[in-house]
XYZ file of C-alpha atoms in Angstrom:
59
model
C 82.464 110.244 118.968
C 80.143 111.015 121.914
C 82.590 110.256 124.791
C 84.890 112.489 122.991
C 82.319 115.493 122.108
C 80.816 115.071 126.109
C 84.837 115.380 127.517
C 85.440 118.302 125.012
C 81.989 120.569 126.242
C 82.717 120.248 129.410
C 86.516 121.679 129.396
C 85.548 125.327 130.236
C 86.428 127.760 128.645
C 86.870 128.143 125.303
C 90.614 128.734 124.336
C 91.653 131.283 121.882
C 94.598 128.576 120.631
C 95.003 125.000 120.508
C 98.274 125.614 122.220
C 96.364 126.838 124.896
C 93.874 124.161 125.421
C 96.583 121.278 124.470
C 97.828 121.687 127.548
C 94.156 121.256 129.421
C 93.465 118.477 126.931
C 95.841 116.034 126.802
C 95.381 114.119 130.282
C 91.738 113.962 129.129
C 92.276 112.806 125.877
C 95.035 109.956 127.251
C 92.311 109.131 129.735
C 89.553 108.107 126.816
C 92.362 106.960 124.564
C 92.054 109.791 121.763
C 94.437 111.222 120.151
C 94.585 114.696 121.394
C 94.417 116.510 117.285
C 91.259 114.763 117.427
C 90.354 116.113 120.717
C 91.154 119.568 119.566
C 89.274 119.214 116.411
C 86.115 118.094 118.207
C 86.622 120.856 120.654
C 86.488 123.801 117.595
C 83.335 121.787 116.582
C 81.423 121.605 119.719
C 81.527 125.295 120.240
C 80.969 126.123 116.758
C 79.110 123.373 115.009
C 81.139 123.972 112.154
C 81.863 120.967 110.346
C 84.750 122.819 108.160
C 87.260 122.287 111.374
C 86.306 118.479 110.937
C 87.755 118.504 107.191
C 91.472 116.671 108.061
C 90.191 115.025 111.384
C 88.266 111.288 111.175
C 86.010 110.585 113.414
């Protein structure tokens, strides 16, 4: 959960869609071997904190 939450904070910026930042996340996620919905999720929580965007995504 750390690798992924360290890759995810330091993808600048924040994107208003996931379809936005799918395409910005997926070599990263491939690269630490996470699933990129995962990737997205902990995204949405690192620049929130809000645990709701967590609720269909295990960690």
């Amino acid at each position: 959960m750390h690798a992924i939450g360290e890759l995810m904070l330091g993808v600048p910026p924040a994107y208003p869609s996931d379809t936005g930042a799918a395409d910005v996340l997926t070599s990263p996620c491939d690269a630490i071997g996470e699933e990129l919905e995962r990737g997205l999720a902990a995204g949405r929580y690192s620049l929130t904190g809000d645990r709701r965007v967590l609720h269909s995504i295990v960690l």
